């Protein structure tokens, strides 16, 4: 079961990699494993608001074996408990980088990518996949990894952290909730089409508020996305997004009018157990939360 969870989570995290090297920015982070600071020969990088490190760095710090098999274009990760220490990966079927964990191939919607000859992955998801407790100290920019087992009460991992594929524990105005598109077409803001997001149809007295509630149990570090008003709201109305964590307001967007470019946000949700997202449509219709991702 643990091997399955490890493979599943690493598959998910590999699907979150951003392929454009232009988005990669070297950043200074401290990573402490079991009370001891560990350093990598390749700096941690912030890619699409995620802290990325070489998979070999974290796996080695946690006493896992990692090797690169050139002939198979594969990264092979092996735990001490594995019975597949002599595993030889098969030849690739294309040009993609293969990743195997205890002889099981893991892959996501996006293939793995080498950055400076290292396979980069989100640090928190790697550690969790290995059954470790992970904490983030935003003040000191420190990732704390402990070998204490992750409590079984932790939520199931949301695929790629994407809220469009998650089930809220509570929703106001469920019948007017739309995922990734309206019934009659795609989300469109300022004449640009979007294929991923959460919208509400808030005309004809459905408002003034709609909201979604998710139990995230302190599992994530940040919540990112953008917010705007769909072009269908041709009356010149406006909407606002408000985000709460455990009853405390974490973010309030500007008032967004139809035709305005969506506003981006990056909200710290470290330690938050319950996330509430409010769509304030007191004076508007058709609010859309675009690309909502928990990191």
mmCIF file of N, CA and C in Angstrom, residues 10 12 30 45 48 51 58 61 97 100 119 123 131 138 142 173 210 214 223 229 261-262 291:
data_model
loop_
_atom_site.group_PDB
_atom_site.id
_atom_site.type_symbol
_atom_site.label_atom_id
_atom_site.label_comp_id
_atom_site.label_asym_id
_atom_site.label_seq_id
_atom_site.Cartn_x
_atom_site.Cartn_y
_atom_site.Cartn_z
ATOM 1 N N UNK A 10 3.986 10.475 -6.561
ATOM 2 C CA UNK A 10 5.029 10.931 -7.466
ATOM 3 C C UNK A 10 4.486 11.106 -8.876
ATOM 4 N N UNK A 12 1.453 12.101 -9.534
ATOM 5 C CA UNK A 12 0.732 13.369 -9.482
ATOM 6 C C UNK A 12 1.685 14.540 -9.558
ATOM 7 N N UNK A 30 15.777 27.101 2.798
ATOM 8 C CA UNK A 30 16.466 26.196 3.706
ATOM 9 C C UNK A 30 15.630 24.931 3.831
ATOM 10 N N UNK A 45 14.402 25.979 -6.898
ATOM 11 C CA UNK A 45 13.870 26.947 -7.845
ATOM 12 C C UNK A 45 12.385 27.122 -7.603
ATOM 13 N N UNK A 48 6.358 28.378 -11.209
ATOM 14 C CA UNK A 48 4.903 28.483 -11.122
ATOM 15 C C UNK A 48 4.430 28.412 -9.673
ATOM 16 N N UNK A 51 8.011 25.281 -4.941
ATOM 17 C CA UNK A 51 9.418 25.087 -4.608
ATOM 18 C C UNK A 51 9.871 23.761 -5.204
ATOM 19 N N UNK A 58 16.229 15.106 -2.476
ATOM 20 C CA UNK A 58 15.319 14.741 -1.397
ATOM 21 C C UNK A 58 15.375 13.238 -1.132
ATOM 22 N N UNK A 61 18.464 12.342 0.811
ATOM 23 C CA UNK A 61 18.372 12.834 2.189
ATOM 24 C C UNK A 61 17.490 11.925 3.035
ATOM 25 N N UNK A 97 11.274 11.500 -20.566
ATOM 26 C CA UNK A 97 12.054 10.996 -19.451
ATOM 27 C C UNK A 97 11.169 10.082 -18.624
ATOM 28 N N UNK A 100 10.809 5.764 -12.433
ATOM 29 C CA UNK A 100 10.346 4.527 -11.802
ATOM 30 C C UNK A 100 10.608 4.613 -10.305
ATOM 31 N N UNK A 119 16.316 16.170 -12.574
ATOM 32 C CA UNK A 119 14.865 16.059 -12.671
ATOM 33 C C UNK A 119 14.262 16.789 -11.483
ATOM 34 N N UNK A 123 9.211 19.844 -3.631
ATOM 35 C CA UNK A 123 9.815 19.260 -2.448
ATOM 36 C C UNK A 123 8.779 18.659 -1.507
ATOM 37 N N UNK A 131 6.080 9.259 3.030
ATOM 38 C CA UNK A 131 5.492 9.076 4.346
ATOM 39 C C UNK A 131 6.014 10.027 5.395
ATOM 40 N N UNK A 138 7.007 30.232 6.474
ATOM 41 C CA UNK A 138 7.081 31.299 5.476
ATOM 42 C C UNK A 138 8.021 32.411 5.914
ATOM 43 N N UNK A 142 11.700 28.210 5.157
ATOM 44 C CA UNK A 142 12.304 26.929 5.528
ATOM 45 C C UNK A 142 11.299 25.800 5.340
ATOM 46 N N UNK A 173 -25.378 27.492 -3.587
ATOM 47 C CA UNK A 173 -25.795 27.666 -4.985
ATOM 48 C C UNK A 173 -25.167 26.616 -5.897
ATOM 49 N N UNK A 210 -22.131 33.224 -3.449
ATOM 50 C CA UNK A 210 -21.953 31.789 -3.661
ATOM 51 C C UNK A 210 -20.619 31.453 -3.007
ATOM 52 N N UNK A 214 -13.583 23.687 1.281
ATOM 53 C CA UNK A 214 -12.758 22.495 1.111
ATOM 54 C C UNK A 214 -12.000 22.207 2.408
ATOM 55 N N UNK A 223 -2.116 28.933 -2.167
ATOM 56 C CA UNK A 223 -3.263 28.808 -3.064
ATOM 57 C C UNK A 223 -3.121 29.895 -4.117
ATOM 58 N N UNK A 229 -14.463 38.652 -14.179
ATOM 59 C CA UNK A 229 -15.871 38.589 -14.540
ATOM 60 C C UNK A 229 -15.981 38.231 -16.013
ATOM 61 N N UNK A 261 -8.968 42.673 -17.221
ATOM 62 C CA UNK A 261 -8.039 41.546 -17.182
ATOM 63 C C UNK A 261 -8.093 40.879 -15.806
ATOM 64 N N UNK A 262 -8.146 39.543 -15.727
ATOM 65 C CA UNK A 262 -8.212 38.860 -14.423
ATOM 66 C C UNK A 262 -7.049 39.249 -13.520
ATOM 67 N N UNK A 291 -7.922 28.712 -12.977
ATOM 68 C CA UNK A 291 -6.736 27.933 -12.615
ATOM 69 C C UNK A 291 -6.479 27.884 -11.115
#
